[in-house]
Coordinates of C-alpha atoms and ligand atoms in Angstrom, one line a residue:
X15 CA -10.5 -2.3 -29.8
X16 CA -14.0 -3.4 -28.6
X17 CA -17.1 -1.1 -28.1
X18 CA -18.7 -2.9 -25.1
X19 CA -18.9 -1.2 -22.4
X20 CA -18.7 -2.9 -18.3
X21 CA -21.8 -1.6 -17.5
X22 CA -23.9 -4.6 -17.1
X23 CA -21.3 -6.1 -14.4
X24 CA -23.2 -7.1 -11.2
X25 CA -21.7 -6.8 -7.7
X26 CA -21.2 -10.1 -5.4
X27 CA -20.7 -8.7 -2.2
X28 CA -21.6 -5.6 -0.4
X29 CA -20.1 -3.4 2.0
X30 CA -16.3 -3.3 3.2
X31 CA -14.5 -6.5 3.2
X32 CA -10.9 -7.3 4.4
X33 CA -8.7 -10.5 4.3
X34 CA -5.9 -10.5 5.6
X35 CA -3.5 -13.9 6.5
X36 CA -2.3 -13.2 10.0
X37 CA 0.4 -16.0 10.1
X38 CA 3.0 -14.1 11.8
X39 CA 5.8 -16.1 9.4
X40 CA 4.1 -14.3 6.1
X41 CA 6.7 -11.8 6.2
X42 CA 10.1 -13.9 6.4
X43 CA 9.8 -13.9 2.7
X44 CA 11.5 -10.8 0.8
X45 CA 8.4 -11.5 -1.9
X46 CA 4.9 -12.1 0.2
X47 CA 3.3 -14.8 -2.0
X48 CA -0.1 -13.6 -3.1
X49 CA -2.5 -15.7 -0.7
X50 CA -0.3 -14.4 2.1
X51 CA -1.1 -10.6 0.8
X52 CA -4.0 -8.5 2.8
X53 CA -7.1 -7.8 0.5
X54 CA -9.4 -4.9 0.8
X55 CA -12.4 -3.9 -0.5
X56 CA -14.9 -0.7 0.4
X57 CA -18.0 -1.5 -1.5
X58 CA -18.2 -4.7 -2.8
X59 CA -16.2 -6.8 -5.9
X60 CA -17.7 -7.2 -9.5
X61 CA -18.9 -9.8 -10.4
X62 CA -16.7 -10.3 -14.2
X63 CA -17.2 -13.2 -16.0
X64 CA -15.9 -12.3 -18.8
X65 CA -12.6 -10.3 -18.8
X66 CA -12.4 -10.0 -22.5
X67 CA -15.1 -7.4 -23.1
X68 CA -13.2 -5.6 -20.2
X69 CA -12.5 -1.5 -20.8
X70 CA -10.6 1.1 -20.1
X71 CA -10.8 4.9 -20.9
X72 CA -8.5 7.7 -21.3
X73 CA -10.1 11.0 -21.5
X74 CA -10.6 14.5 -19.6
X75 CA -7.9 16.9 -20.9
X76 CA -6.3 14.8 -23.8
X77 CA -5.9 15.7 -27.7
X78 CA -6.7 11.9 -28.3
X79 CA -9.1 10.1 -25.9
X80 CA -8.3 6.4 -26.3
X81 CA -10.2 3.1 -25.0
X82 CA -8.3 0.1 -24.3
X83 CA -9.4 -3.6 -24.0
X84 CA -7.3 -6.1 -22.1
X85 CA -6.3 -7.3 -25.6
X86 CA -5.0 -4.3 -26.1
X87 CA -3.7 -3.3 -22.8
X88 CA -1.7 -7.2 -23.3
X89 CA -0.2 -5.8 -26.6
X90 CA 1.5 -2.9 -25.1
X91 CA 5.2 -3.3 -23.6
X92 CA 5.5 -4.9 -20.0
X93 CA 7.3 -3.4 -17.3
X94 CA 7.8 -5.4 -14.0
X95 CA 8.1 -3.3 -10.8
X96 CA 9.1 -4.4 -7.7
X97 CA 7.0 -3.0 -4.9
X98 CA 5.6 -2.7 -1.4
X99 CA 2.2 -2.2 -0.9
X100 CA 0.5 -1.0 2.1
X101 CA -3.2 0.2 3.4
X102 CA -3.7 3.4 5.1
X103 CA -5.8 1.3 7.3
X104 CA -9.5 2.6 8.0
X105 CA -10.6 6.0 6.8
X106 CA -12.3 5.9 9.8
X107 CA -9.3 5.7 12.3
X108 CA -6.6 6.9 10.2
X109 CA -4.6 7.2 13.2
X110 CA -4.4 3.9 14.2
X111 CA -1.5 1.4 12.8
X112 CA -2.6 -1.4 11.0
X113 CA 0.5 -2.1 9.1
X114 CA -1.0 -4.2 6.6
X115 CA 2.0 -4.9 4.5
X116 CA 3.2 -6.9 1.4
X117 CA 5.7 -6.9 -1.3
X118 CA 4.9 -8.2 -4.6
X119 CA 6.0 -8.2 -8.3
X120 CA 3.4 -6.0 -10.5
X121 CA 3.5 -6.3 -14.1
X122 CA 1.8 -4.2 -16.6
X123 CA 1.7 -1.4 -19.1
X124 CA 3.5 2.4 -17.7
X125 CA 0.8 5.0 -16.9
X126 CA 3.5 7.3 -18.4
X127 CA 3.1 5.3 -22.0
X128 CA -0.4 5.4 -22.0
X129 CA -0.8 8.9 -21.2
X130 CA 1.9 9.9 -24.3
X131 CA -0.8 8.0 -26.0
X132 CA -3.2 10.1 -25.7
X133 CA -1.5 13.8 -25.2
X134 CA -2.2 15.4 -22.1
X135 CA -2.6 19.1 -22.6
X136 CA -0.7 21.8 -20.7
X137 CA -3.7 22.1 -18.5
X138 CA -3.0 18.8 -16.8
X139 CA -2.3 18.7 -13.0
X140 CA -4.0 15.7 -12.3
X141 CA -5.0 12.1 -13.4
X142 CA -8.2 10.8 -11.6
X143 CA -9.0 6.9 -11.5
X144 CA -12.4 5.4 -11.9
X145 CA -13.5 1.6 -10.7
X146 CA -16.2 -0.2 -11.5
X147 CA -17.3 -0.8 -7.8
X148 CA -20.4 0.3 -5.9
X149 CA -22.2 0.1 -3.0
X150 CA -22.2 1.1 0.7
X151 CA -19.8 2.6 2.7
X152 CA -20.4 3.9 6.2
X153 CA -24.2 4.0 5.5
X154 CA -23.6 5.9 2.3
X155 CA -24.2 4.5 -1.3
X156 CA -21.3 5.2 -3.9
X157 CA -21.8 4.4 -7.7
X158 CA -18.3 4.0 -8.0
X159 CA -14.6 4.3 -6.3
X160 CA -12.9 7.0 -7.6
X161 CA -9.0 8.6 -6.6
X162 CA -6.3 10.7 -7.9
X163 CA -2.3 11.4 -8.3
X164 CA -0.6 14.7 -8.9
X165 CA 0.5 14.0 -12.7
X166 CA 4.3 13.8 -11.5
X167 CA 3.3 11.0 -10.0
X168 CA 1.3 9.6 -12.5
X169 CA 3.9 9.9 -14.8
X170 CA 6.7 7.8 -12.5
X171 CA 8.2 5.2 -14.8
X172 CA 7.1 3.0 -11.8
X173 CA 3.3 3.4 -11.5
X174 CA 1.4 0.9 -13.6
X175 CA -1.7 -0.2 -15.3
X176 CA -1.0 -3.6 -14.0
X177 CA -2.3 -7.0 -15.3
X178 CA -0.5 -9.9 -13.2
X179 CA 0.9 -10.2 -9.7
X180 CA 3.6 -12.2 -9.2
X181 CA 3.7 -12.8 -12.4
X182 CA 0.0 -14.4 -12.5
X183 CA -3.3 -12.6 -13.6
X184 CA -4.5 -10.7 -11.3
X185 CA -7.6 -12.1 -9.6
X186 CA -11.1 -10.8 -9.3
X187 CA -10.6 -9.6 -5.3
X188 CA -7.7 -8.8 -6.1
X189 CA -9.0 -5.7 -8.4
X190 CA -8.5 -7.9 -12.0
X191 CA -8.5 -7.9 -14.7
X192 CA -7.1 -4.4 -15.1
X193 CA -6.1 -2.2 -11.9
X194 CA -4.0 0.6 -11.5
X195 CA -0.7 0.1 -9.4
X196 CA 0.8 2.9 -7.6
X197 CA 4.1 2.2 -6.1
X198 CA 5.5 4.5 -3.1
X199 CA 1.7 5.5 -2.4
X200 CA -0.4 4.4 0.3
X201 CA -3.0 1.1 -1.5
X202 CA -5.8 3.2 -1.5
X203 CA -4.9 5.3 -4.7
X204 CA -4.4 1.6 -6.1
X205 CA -7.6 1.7 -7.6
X206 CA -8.8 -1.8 -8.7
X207 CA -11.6 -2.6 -11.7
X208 CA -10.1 0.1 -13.2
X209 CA -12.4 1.6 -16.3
X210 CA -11.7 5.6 -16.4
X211 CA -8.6 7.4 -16.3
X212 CA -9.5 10.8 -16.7
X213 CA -6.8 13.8 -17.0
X214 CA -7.9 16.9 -15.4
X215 CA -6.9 20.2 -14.1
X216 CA -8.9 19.8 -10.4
X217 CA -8.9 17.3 -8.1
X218 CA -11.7 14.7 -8.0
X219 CA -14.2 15.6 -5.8
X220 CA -15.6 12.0 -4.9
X221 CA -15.7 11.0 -1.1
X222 CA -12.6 8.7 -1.4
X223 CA -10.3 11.7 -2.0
X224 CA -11.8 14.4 0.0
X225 CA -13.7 12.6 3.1
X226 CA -12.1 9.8 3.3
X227 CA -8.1 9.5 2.8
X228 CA -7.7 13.2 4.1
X229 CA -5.5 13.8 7.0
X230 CA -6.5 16.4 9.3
X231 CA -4.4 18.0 11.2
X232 CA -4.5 21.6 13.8
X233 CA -0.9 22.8 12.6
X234 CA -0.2 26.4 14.8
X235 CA -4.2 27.2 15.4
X236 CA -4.1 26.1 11.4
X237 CA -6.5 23.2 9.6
X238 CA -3.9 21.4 8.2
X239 CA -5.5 18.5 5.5
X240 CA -3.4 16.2 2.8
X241 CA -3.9 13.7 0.7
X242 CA -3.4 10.3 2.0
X243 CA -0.8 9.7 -1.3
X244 CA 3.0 8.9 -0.1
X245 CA 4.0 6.5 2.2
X246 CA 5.1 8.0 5.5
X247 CA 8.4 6.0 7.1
X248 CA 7.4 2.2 8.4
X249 CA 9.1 -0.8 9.8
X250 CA 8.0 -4.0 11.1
X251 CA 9.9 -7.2 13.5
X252 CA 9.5 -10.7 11.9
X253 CA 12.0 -11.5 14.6
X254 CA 11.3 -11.8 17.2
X255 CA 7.6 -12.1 17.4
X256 CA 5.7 -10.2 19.5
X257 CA 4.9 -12.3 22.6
X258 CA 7.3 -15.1 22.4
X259 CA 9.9 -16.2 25.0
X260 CA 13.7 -16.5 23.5
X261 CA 16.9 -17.5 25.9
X262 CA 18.9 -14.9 27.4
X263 CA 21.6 -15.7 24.4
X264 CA 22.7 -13.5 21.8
X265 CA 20.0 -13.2 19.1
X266 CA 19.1 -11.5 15.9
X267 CA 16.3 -8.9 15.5
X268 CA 14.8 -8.5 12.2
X269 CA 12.4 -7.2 9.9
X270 CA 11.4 -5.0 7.5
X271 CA 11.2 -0.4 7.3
X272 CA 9.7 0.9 4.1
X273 CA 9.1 4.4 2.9
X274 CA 7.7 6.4 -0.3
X275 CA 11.3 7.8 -0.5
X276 CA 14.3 5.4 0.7
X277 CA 14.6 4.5 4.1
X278 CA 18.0 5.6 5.5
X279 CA 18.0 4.8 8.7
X280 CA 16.6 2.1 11.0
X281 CA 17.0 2.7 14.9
X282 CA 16.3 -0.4 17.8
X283 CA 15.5 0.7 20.9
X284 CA 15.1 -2.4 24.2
X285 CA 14.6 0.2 26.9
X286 CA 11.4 1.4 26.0
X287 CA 12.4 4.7 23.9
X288 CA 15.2 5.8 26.2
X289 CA 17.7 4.9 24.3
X290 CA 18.4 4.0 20.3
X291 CA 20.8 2.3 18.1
X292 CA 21.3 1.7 14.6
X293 CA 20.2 -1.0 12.5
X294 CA 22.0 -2.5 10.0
X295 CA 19.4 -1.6 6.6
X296 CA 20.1 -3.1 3.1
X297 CA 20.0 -0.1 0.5
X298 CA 16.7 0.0 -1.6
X299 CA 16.1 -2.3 -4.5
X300 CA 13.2 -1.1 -7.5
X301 CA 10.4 0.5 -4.7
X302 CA 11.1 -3.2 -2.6
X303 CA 11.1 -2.9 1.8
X304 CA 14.4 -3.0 3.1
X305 CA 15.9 -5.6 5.6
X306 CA 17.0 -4.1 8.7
X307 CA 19.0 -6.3 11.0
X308 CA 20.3 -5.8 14.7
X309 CA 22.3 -8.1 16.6
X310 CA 21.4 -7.9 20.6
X311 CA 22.3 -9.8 23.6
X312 CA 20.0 -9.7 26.1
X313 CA 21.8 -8.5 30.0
X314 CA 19.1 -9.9 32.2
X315 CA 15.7 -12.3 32.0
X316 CA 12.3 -10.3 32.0
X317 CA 10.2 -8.5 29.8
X318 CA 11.3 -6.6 26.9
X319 CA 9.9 -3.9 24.7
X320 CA 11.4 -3.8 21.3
X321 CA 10.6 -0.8 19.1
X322 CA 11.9 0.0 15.3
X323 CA 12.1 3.6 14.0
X324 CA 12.9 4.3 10.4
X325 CA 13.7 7.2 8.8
X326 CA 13.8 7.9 5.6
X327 CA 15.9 10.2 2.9
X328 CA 14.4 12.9 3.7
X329 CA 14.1 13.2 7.3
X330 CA 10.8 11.9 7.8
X331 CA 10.6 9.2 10.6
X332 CA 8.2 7.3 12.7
X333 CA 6.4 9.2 15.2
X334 CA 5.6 8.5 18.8
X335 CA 2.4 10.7 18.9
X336 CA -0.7 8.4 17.9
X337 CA -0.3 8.0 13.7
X338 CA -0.7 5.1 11.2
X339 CA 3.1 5.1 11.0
X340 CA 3.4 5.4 14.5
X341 CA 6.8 3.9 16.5
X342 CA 6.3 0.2 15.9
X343 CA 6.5 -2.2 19.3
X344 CA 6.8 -6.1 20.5
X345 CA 7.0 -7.3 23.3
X346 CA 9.2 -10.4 24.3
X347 CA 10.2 -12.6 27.4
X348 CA 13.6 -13.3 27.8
X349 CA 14.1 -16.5 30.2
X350 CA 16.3 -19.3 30.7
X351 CA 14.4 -22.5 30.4
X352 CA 16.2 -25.3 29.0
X353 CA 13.6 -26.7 27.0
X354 CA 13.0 -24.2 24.6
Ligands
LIG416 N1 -12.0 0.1 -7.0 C1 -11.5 0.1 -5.8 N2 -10.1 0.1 -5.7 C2 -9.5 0.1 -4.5 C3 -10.3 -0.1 -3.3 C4 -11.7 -0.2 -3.4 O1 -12.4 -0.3 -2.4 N3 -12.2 -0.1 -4.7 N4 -9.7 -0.2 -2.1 C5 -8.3 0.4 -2.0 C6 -7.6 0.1 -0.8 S1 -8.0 1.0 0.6 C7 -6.5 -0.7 -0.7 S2 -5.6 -0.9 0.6 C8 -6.1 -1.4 -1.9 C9 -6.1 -2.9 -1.6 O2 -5.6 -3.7 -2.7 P1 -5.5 -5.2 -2.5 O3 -6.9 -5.7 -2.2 O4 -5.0 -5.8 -3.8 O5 -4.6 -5.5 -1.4 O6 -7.0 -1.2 -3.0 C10 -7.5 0.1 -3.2 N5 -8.2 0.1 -4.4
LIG417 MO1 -6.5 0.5 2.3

């Protein structure tokens, strides 16, 4: 164990940052390679030179609060989970799609272990995460990024404190060299430059759980607000690409639906919304996307409008009202020109 602390860390950049490779071919890959994978970022990235003096805490309602350096962290057992991983999009139009998507290979040490580590006390509802991180967001300065999971949740053999991607160390930007990995939930309770795990019996209170990442919602004359935590149903079409021109021959739509729970069901619809049919979808691997593949023969030339609708195992599905997991659309030309 080391005694340093990551307080004297500088920040390099200010402000919310996003990179995101827009070559539409990223996702024809079941695994998106890690420069292909969107980046995000709400105040700024740490500057870390050195990730050996890195450290992580485990306190709030424990019998045993523990620190961890990465040393130590690299000692435990390694699990490898599967995973797709997906931002909300911004806190400040949480209705609009993004679909900023990946799916990568996490490795790192179970939540679940560490927090047997320490013995959580019958008070525990919740495990809040702490990263180094400050800055500015939306004109307001934060000392640090701060979320939290319902300890079921916590406790999923899946979520980790995770040290490589793909299996590589995980970079600076990318939230290295210790972040926490939540698999099923939306990226945002990913919290990178991870330093405090803290068990408690309230939510946290910081504007990254309770501003931001809120849905709001009138329900029946009701405020209706939740968490943005589990992945609502979501699919996407790698093929065909939205705005390109294929032959009036038979062809295959595909892509990719993903879901907190299993997605069950993939619907195609080429008419707009009038009328649906099932895709065929691949069965769920680890917490991987699914493949969805329909085979369709376009009846006349023109313009078509292909939308994808998953639902998933429990009935959840995509919406048409506006949401971030709203109906997903492209739209194609079907002519005959020979030289295609
Ligand atoms: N410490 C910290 N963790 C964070 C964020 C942040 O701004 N600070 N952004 C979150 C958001 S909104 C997303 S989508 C994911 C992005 O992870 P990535 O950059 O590895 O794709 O990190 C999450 N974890
Ligand atoms: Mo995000």
């Amino acid at each position: 164990m080391v005694n340093s602390s990551n307080s004297d860390l500088k920040m390099k950049f200010f402000g919310f940052g996003l990179v995101q490779n827009r070559d539409p071919r990223v996702h024809e890959n079941r695994i998106t390679d890690e420069r292909d994978l969107f980046k995000v970022w709400h105040l700024g990235i740490p500057d870390i030179a050195d990730s050996s003096q890195w450290v992580l805490n485990i306190t709030g309602l424990v019998e045993h609060p523990m620190r961890f350096s990465l040393a130590d962290l690299q000692a435990l057992p390694q699990t490898t989970v599967t995973a797709f991983h997906e931002c909300a999009g911004s806190p400040l139009n949480p209705k609009v799609p993004q679909r900023r998507i990946g799916n990568v290979v996490w490795t790192g040490v179970k939540l679940a272990d560490v927090l047997q580590k320490v013995n959580i006390t019958s008070e525990a509802v919740y495990v809040i995460s702490r990263g180094i991180d400050e800055g500015v967001y939306n004109n307001v300065h934060y000392s640090g990024y701060e979320k939290d999971l319902p300890l079921d949740k916590a406790l999923d053999p899946n979520v980790l404190i995770a040290l490589a991607i793909n299996n590589e160390p995980i970079t600076v930007e990318r939230g290295g060299p210790v972040r926490l990995v939540v698999p099923g939930y939306y990226g945002t309770n990913s919290t990178k430059w991870l330093t405090d795990l803290i068990v408690s019996k309230a939510r946290s209170s910081s504007a990254f759980t309770t501003k931001y990442y809120m849905d709001r919602e009138m329900v029946d004359g009701e405020l209706k607000e939740s968490p943005v935590w589990g992945i609502h149903p979501n699919s996407i079409v790698v093929h065909p690409q939205n705005g390109q021109t294929i032959k009036p021959e038979e062809c295959m739509i595909w892509g990719w639906a993903w879901a907190e729970a299993a997605v069950a069901e993939v619907e195609v619809s080429i008419d707009g919304g009038e009328t649906w049919q099932k895709a065929n979808v691949e069965t769920r691997s680890n917490m991987e996307w699914q493949r969805f593949n329909f085979r369709w023969k376009p009846k006349s030339v023109g313009e078509f409008c292909i939308m994808t609708r998953a639902t998933d195992t429990k009935g959840m599905n995509q919406p048409f009202t506006p949401r971030r997991n709203q109906v997903s659309r492209v739209m194609i030309f079907v002519e005959q020109c020979s030289d295609l």
